[in-house]
Coordinates of C-alpha atoms and ligand atoms in Angstrom, one line a residue:
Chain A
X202 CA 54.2 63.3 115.9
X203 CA 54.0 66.8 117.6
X204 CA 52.1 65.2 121.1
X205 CA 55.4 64.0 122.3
X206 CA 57.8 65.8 123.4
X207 CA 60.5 63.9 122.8
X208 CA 59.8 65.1 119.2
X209 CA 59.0 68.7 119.8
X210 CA 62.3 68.7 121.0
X211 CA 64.0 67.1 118.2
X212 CA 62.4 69.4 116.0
X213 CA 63.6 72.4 118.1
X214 CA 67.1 71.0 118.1
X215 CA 67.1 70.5 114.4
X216 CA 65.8 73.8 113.2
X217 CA 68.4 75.7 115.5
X218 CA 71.2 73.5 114.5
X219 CA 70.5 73.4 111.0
X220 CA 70.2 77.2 110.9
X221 CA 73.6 78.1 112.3
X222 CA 75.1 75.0 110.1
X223 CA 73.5 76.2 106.7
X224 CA 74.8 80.1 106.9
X225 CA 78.3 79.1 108.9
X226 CA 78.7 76.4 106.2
X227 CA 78.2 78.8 103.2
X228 CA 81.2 80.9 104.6
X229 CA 82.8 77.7 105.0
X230 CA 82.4 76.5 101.5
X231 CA 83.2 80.2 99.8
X232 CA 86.9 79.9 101.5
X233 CA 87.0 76.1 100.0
X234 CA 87.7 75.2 103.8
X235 CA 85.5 72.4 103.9
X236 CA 88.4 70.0 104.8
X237 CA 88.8 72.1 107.9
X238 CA 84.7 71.4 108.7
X239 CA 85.7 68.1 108.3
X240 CA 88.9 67.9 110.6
X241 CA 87.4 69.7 113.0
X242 CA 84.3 67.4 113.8
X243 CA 87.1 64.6 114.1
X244 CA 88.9 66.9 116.8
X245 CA 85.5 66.8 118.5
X246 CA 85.3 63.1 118.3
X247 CA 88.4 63.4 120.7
X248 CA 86.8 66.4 122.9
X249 CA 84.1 64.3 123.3
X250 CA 85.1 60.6 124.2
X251 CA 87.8 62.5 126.7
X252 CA 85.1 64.4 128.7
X253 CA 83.3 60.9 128.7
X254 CA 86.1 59.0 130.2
X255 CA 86.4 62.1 132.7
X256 CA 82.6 62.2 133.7
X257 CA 81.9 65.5 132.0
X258 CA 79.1 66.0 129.4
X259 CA 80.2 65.6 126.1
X260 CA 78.7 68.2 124.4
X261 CA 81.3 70.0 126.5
X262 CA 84.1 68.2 126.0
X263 CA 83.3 68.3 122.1
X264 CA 83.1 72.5 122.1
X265 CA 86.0 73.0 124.1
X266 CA 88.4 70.5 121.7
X267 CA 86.2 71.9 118.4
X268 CA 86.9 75.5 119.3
X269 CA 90.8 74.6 120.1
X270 CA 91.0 72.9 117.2
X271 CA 89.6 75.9 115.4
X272 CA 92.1 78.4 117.0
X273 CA 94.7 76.1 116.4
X274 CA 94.3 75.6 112.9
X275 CA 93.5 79.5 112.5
X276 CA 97.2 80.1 113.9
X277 CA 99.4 77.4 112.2
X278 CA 97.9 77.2 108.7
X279 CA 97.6 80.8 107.8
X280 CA 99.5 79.9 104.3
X281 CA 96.9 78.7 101.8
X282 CA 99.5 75.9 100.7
X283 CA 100.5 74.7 103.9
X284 CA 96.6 74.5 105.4
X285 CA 96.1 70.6 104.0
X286 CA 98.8 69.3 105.4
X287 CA 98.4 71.1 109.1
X288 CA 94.9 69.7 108.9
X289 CA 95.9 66.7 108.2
X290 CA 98.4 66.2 111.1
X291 CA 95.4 67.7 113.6
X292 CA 93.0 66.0 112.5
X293 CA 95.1 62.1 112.3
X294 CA 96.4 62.7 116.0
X295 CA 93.0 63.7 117.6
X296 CA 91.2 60.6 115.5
X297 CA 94.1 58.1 116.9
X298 CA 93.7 59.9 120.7
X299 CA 89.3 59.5 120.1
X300 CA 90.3 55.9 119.4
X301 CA 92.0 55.6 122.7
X302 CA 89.5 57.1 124.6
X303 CA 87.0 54.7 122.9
X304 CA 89.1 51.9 123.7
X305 CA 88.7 52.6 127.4
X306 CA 84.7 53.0 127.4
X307 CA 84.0 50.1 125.3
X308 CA 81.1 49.8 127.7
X309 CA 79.4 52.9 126.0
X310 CA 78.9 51.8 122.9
X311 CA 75.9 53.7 122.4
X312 CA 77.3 56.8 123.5
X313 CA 80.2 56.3 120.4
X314 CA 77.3 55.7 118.1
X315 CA 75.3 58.3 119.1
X316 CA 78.4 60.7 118.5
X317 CA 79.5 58.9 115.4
X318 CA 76.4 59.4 114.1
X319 CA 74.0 61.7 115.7
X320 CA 71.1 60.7 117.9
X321 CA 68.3 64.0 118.0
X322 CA 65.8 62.4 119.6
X323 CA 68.1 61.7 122.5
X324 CA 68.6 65.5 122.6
X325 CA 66.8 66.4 126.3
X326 CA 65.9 70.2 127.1
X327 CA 68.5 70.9 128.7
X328 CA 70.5 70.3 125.7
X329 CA 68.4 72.4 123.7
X330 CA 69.0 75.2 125.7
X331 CA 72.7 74.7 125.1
X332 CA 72.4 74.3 121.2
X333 CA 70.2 77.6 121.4
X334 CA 73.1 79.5 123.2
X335 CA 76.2 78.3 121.2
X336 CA 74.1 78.7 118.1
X337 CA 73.2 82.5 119.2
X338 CA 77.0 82.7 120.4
X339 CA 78.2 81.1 116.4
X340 CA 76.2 83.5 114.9
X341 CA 76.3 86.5 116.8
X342 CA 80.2 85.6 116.0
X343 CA 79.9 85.7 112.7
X344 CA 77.4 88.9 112.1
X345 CA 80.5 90.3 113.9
X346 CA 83.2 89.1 111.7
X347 CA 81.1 88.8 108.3
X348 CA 82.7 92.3 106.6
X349 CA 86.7 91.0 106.8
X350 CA 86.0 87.8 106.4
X351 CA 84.6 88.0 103.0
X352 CA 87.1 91.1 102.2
X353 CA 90.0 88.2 103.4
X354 CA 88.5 85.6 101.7
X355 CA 87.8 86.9 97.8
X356 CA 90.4 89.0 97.9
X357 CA 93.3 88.0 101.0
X358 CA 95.9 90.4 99.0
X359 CA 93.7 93.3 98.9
X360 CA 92.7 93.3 102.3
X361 CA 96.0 92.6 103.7
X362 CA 96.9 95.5 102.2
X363 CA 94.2 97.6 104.0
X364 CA 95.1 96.6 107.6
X365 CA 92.7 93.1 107.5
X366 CA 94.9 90.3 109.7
X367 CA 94.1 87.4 107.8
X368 CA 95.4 85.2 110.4
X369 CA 93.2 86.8 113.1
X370 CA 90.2 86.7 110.8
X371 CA 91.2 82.8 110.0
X372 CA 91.2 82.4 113.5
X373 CA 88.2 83.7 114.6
X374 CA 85.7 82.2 111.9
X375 CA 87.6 79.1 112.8
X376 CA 86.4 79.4 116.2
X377 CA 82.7 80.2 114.6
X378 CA 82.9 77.1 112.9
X379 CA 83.9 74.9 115.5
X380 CA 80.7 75.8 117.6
X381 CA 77.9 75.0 115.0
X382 CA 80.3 71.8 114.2
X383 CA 79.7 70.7 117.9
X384 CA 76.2 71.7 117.5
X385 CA 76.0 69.5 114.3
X386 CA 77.5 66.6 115.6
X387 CA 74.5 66.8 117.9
X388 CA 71.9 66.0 115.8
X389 CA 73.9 64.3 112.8
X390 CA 77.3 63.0 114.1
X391 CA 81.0 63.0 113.7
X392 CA 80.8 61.7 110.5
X393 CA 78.3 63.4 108.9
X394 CA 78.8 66.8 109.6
X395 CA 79.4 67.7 106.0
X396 CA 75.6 66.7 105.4
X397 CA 74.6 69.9 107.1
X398 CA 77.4 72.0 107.0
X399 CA 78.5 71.3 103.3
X400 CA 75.3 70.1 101.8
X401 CA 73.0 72.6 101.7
X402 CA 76.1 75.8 101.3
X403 CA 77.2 74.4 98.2
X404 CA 73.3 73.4 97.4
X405 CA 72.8 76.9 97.5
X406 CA 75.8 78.2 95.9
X407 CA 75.0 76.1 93.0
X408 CA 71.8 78.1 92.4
X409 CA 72.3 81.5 93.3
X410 CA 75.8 83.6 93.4
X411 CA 74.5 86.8 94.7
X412 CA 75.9 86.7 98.8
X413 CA 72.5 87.6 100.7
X414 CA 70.0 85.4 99.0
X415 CA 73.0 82.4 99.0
X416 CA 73.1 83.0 102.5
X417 CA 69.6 82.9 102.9
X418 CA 68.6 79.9 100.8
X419 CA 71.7 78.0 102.6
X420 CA 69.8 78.1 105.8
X421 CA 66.5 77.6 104.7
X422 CA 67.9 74.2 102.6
X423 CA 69.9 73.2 105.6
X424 CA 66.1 73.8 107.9
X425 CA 63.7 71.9 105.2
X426 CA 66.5 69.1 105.2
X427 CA 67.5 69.0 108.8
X428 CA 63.2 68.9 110.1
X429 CA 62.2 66.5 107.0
X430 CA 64.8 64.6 108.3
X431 CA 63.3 64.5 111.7
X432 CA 60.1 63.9 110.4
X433 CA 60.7 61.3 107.9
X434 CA 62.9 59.5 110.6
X435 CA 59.7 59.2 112.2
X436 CA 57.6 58.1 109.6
X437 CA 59.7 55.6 108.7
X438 CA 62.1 54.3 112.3
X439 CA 64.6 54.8 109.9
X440 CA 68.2 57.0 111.4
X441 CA 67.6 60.6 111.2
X442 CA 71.1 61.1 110.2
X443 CA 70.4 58.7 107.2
X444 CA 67.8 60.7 105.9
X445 CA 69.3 64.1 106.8
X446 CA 71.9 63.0 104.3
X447 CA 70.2 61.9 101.7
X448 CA 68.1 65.1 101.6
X449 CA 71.2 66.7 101.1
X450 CA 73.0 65.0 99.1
X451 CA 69.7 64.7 96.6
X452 CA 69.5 68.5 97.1
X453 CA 73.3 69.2 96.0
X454 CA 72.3 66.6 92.9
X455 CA 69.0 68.1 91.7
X456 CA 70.9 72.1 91.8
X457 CA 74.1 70.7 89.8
X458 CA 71.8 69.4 87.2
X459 CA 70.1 72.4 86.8
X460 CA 72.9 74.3 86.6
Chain B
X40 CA 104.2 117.6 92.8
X41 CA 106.1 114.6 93.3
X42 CA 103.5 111.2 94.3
X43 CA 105.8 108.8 94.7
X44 CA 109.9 109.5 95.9
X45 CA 112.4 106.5 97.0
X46 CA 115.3 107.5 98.6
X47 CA 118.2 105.3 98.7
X48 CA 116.0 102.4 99.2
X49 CA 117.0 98.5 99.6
X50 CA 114.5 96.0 99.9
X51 CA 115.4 92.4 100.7
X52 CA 113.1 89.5 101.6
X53 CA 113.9 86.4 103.3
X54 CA 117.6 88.0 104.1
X55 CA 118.0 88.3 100.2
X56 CA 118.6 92.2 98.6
X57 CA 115.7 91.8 95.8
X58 CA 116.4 95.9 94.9
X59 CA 119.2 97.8 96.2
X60 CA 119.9 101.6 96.6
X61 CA 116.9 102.6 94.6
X62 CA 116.2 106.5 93.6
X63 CA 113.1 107.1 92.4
X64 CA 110.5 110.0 91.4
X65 CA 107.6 110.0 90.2
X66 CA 105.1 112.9 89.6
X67 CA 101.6 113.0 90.2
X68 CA 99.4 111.9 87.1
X69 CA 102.6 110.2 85.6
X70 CA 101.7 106.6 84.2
X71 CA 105.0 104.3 84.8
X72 CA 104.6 100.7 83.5
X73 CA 107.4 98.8 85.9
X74 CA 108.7 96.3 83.6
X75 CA 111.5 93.4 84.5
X76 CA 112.0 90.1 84.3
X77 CA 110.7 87.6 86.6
X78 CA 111.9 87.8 90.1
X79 CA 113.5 91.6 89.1
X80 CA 111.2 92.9 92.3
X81 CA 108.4 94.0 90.5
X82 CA 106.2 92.9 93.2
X83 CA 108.2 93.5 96.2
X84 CA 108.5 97.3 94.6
X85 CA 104.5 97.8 94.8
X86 CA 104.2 96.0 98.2
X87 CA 106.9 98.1 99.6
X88 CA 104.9 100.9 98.5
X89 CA 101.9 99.5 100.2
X90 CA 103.3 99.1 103.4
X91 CA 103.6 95.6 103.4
X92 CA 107.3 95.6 102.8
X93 CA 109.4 98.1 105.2
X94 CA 112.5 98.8 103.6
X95 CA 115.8 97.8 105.0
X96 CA 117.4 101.2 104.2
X97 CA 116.6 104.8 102.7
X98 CA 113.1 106.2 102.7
X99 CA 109.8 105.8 100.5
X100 CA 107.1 108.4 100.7
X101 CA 103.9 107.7 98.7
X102 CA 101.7 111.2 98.3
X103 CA 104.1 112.7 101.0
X104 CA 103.2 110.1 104.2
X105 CA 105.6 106.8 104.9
X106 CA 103.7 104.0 103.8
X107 CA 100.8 102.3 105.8
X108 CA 98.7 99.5 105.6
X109 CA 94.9 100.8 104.6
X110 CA 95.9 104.1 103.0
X111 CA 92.6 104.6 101.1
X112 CA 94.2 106.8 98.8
X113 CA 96.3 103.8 97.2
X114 CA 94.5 101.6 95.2
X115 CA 96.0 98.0 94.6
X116 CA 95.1 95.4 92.1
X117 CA 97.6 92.3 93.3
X118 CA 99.5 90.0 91.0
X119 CA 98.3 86.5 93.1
X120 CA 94.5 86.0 92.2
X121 CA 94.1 83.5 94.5
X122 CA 90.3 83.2 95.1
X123 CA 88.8 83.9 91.2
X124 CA 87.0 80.6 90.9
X125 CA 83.9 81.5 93.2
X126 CA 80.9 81.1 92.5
X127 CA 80.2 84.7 93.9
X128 CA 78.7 87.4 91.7
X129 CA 81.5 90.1 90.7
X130 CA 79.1 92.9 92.0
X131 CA 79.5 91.3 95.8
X132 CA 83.2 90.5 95.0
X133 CA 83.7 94.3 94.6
X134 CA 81.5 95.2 97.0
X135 CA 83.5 93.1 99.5
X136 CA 86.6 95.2 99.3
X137 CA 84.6 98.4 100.0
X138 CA 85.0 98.9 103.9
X139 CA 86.2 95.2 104.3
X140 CA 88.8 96.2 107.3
X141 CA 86.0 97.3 109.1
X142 CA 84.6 95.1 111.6
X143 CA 80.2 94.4 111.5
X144 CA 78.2 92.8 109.0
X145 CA 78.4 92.3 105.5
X146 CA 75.9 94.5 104.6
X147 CA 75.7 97.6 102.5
X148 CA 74.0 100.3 102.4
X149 CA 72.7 102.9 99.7
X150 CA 75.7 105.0 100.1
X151 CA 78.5 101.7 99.3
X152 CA 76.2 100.5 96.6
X153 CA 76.2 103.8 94.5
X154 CA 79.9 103.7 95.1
X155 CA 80.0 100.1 93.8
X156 CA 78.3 100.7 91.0
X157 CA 80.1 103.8 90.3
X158 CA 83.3 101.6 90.2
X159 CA 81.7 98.7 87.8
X160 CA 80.4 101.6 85.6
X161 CA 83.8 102.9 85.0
X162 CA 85.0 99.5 84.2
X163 CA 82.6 99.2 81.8
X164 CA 81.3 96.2 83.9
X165 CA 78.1 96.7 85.0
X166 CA 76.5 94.3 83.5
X167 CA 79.0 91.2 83.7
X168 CA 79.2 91.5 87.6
X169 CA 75.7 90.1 87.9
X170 CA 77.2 87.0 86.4
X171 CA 79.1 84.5 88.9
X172 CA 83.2 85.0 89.3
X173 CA 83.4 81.4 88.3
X174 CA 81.9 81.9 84.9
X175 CA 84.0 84.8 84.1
X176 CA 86.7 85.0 81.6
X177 CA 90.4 86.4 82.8
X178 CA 89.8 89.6 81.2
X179 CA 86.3 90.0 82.8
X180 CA 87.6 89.4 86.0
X181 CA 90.8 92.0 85.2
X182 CA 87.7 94.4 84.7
X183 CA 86.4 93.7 88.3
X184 CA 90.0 93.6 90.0
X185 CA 90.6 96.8 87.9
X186 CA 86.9 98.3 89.6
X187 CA 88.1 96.9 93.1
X188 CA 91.0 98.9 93.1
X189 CA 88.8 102.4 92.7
X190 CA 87.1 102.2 95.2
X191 CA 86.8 105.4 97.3
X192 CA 88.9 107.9 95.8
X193 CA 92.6 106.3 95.0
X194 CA 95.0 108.9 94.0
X195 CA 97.7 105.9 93.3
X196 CA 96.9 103.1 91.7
X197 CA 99.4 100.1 92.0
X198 CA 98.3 97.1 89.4
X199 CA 100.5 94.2 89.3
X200 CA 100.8 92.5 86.2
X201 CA 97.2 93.1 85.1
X202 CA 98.1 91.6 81.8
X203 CA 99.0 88.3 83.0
X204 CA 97.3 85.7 80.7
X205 CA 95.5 87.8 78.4
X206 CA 95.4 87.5 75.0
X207 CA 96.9 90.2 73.3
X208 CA 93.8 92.3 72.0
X209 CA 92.1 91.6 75.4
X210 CA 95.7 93.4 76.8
X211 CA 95.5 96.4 74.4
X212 CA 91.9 96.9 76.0
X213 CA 92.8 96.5 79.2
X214 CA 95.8 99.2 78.9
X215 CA 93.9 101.6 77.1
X216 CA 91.0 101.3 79.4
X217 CA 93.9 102.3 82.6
X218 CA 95.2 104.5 80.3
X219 CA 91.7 106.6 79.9
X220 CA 90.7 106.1 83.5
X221 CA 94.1 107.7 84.5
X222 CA 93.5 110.7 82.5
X223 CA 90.4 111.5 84.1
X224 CA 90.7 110.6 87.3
X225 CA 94.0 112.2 87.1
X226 CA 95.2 109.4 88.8
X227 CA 99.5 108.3 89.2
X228 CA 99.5 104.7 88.1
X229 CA 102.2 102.1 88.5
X230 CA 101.3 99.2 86.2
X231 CA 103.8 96.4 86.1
X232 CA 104.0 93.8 83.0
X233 CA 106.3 91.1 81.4
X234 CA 106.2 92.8 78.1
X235 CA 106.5 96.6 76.8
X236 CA 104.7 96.7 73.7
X237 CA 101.0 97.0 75.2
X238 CA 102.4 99.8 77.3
X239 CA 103.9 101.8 74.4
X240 CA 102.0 104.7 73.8
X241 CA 100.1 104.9 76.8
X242 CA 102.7 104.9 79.3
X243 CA 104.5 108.0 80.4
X244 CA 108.1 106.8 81.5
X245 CA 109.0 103.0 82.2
X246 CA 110.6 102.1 84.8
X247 CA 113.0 99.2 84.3
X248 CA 114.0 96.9 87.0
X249 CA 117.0 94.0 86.8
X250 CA 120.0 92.9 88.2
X251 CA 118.8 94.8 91.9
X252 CA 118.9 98.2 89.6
X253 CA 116.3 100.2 88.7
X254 CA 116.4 103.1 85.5
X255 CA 113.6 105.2 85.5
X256 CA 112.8 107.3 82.2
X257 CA 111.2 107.2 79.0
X258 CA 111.2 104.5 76.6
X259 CA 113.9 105.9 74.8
X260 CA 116.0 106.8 77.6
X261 CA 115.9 103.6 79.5
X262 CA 114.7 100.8 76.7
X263 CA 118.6 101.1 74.6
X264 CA 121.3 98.7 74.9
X265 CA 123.6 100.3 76.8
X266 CA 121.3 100.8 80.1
X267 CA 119.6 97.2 79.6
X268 CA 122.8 95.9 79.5
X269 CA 124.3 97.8 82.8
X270 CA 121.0 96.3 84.4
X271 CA 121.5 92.9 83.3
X272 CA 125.5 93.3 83.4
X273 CA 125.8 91.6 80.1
X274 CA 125.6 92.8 76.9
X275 CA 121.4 93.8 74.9
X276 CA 120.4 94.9 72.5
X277 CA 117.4 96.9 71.4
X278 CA 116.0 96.5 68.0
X279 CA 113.3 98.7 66.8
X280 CA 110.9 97.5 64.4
X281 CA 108.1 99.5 63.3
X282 CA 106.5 100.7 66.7
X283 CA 107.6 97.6 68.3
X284 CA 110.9 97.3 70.6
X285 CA 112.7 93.9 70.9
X286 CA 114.7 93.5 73.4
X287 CA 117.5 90.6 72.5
X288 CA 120.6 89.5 74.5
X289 CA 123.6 89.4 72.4
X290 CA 125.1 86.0 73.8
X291 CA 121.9 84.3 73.9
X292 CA 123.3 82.9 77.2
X293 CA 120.3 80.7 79.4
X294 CA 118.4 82.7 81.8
X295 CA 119.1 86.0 80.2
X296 CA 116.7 84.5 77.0
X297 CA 114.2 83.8 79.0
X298 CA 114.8 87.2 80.9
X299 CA 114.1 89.6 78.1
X300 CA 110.3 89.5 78.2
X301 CA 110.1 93.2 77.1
X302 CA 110.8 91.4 73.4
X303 CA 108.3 90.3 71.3
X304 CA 109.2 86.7 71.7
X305 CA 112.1 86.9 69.2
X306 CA 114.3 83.7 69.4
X307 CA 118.5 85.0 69.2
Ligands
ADP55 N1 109.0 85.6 101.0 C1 110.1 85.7 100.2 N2 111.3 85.4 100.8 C2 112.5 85.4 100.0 N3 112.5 85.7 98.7 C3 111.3 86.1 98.1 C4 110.1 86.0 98.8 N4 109.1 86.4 98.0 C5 109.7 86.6 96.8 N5 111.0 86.4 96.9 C6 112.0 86.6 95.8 O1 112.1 88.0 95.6 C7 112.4 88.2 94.2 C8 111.6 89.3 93.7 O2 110.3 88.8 93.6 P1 109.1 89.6 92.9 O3 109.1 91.0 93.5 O4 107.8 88.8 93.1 O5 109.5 89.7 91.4 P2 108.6 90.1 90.1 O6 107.2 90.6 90.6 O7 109.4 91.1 89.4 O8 108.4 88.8 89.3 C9 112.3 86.9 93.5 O9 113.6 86.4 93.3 C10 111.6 86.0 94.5 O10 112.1 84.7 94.4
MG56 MG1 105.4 89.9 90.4

């Protein structure tokens, strides 16, 4: 399967992506804000359908409304209690305005699949190149931020007493996670974002609690799973996405039994 | 050498006076336990002295300096536990505290990791902080909060309510363990709790707040029935028994029942 290059690039695009999605997402799972992983792939959906409609790419469209989102989010729901419902409210309105954007390009139905639900092997080299910068950009980001953002998010008293802005530090990992969501909706979709983002943090967090090695084995679960998923796609014609998933949920199964 | 002096201090949140015209001193090495019903401003006292609270009127000097945010020489164990259900060892839940307001990665080296274990071995919890937060019982994780808060070298330590669900051997532990880390480390510690029983013996003075009021003093200076009842503007009483102190209300009138938690759960 490695002679074309269609493939080559697909496996490219889902080693990078799965990388960046696997150590973003065990942050993402340690704050228990998974919902806003979720929500913000939805935002994208928006992002994504509008640059469509306005003959921009939508891998653009889908960063810029992601990372808004993000920063957004970051700003109004810096009370624990309150973040649900603010998520909720963002995340409702953007799916209604992606429905109207959809409504308009009904003649690219394969474009709304493809974002529903990932399409990697349509991922060009161009594209690549992209996913390769935002992912260097999302993690670079989050090297950068890692110290307060574990001090905000074990103990957010504590470090608010030493100077940390939670909000700030809320705000900016928001903004992290909105890139390697955009990235992820590349290769797996809108809707299943949690496969690779979720999936293999929690995988990991069910097997190890010491930070580094959690980290670690997030992105190596979220690698294995994203390229078998490649590879098994093509085995089999199956979706990718399908088997991405799968992998992942399997994964989470197998290291809650053990545990 | 005074380490903690209020002058004259109100403190109001949300528009509301919480304590008003509060004179305090407090020596260094002195171990107050800050007792008070619910909602008495327990916790607005300690975050007031952390910076976090500025107050509306007088002044507050903690180890001579106007409080400010990331004074390393005040160490804070908080009252809300938000986050204790991760699955996160307790060594890298203490080790996140150390240096977490600076900016760079997570990552630490040989210098923060003797000072981490420095801080589990005075806890006594070495050996528990390889096992996950989520796994921990509440008095394991007071151990780690407890280690949290001596990081670097703390000269004040403000612990709020570190008794809060324990049962009570586990709180006798966990008072005596302050109680002997104080004396060594010659640190000043503020300790705040619902009930003064734990605290008797170990403590130094109590510092009683209610009704916006604060009385500062030993136990039997400021735990009688003539100063409870100017704090709570109604008439207490203070019934010894053995070395415990109950703390009843003489009208048994609602709220002030459930007010008294300095007694030993003694129905009027
Ligand atoms: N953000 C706030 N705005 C207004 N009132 C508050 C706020 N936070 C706490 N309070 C009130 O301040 C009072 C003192 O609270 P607190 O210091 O937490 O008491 P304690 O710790 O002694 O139980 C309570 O009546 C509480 O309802
Ligand atoms: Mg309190």
């Amino acid at each position: 399967m490695f002679e074309y290059d269609f493939m080559r690039t697909a496996f490219a695009a889902a080693a990078i992506v799965s990388v960046v999605s696997g150590v973003v997402g065990y942050f993402l799972v340690l704050r228990g804000q998974v919902f806003a992983g979720h929500a913000l792939s939805h935002v994208g959906f928006t992002g994504a359908t509008g640059a469509v409609l306005l003959g921009i790419s939508p891998l653009w469209g889908l960063v810029g409304m992601t990372v808004l989102g993000g920063i957004g989010m970051g700003l109004l729901g810096s009370r624990l209690a309150e973040r649900d419902v603010t998520i909720g409210i963002v995340l409702s309105v953007s799916l209604g305005l992606g429905l109207l954007f959809l409504h308009f390009f009904t003649a690219h139905a394969t474009q709304a699949t493809a974002l529903l639900f990932g399409n990697v092997m349509g991922v060009d080299v161009p594209t690549l190149w992209n996913l390769a910068g935002l992912g260097a950009v999302s993690l670079t980001g989050l090297a950068v931020i890692s110290r307060p953002l574990l001090f905000a998010t074990l103990q957010p008293e504590v470090a608010e007493a030493r100077g940390v802005s939670l909000r700030l530090v809320s705000v900016l990992f928001l903004s992290v996670v909105a890139l390697a969501v955009a990235e992820c909706v590349q290769i797996v979709g809108v809707l299943l974002v949690f496969t690779l983002m979720v999936g293999p943090a929690a995988t990991a967090q069910a097997l190890t609690a010491r930070l580094g090695r959690g980290i670690l084995l997030a992105a190596v679960i979220a690698l294995v799973e994203g390229i078998g998923g490649v590879a098994l796609a093509y085995v089999t014609d199956w979706p990718t996405s399908f088997w991405i998933a799968t992998l992942s949920g399997g994964a989470y199964a197998l290291a809650s039994l053990r545990r | 050498m005074s380490a903690i002096v209020l002058t004259g201090v109100s403190l109001a949140l949300g528009g509301r006076t919480i304590l008003d015209n509060i004179d305090l001193d407090i020596a260094e090495g002195e171990f107050i336990g800050v007792l008070g019903p619910n909602g008495a401003g327990k916790t607005t006292l300690l975050r007031a002295l952390l910076g976090l609270i500025t107050p509306m009127r007088g002044s507050i000097r903690v180890l001579g300096q106007t409080p400010g945010r990331g004074n390393p020489a005040v160490g804070y164990l908080p009252q809300t536990r938000s986050t204790l259900a991760r699955r996160i060892s307790g060594h890298d839940f203490v080790a996140a505290t150390l240096h977490g307001d600076r900016w760079g990665l997570a990552h630490q080296d040989a210098t923060e990791r003797r000072e981490v274990a420095r801080v589990l071995d005075l806890v006594g919890a070495s050996d528990l902080a390889r096992r996950p937060l989520a796994d921990l019982s509440g008095g394991e994780r007071q151990r780690l909060l407890l280690a949290q808060a001596l990081l670097g070298t703390p000269q004040v330590l403000l612990l709020d309510e570190p008794l809060m669900s324990l049962d009570p051997h586990r709180q006798k532990v966990v008072v005596a363990l302050v109680g002997d880390l104080a004396r060594h480390l010659k640190l000043t510690v503020l300790f705040s709790a619902h009930e003064l029983n734990p605290l008797i013996g170990t403590m130094d003075r109590v510092l009683y707040l209610g009704g916006g009021q604060a009385a500062l003093g030993t136990v039997a200076e400021v735990i009688t029935g003539p100063v409870l009842s100017r704090l709570y503007d109604t008439t207490i009483e203070v019934v010894h028994l053995g070395d415990r102190i109950f703390v009843l209300s003489a009208h048994g009138t609602t709220g002030l029942e459930g007010h008294c938690h300095a007694d030993g759960h003694v129905h009027v």
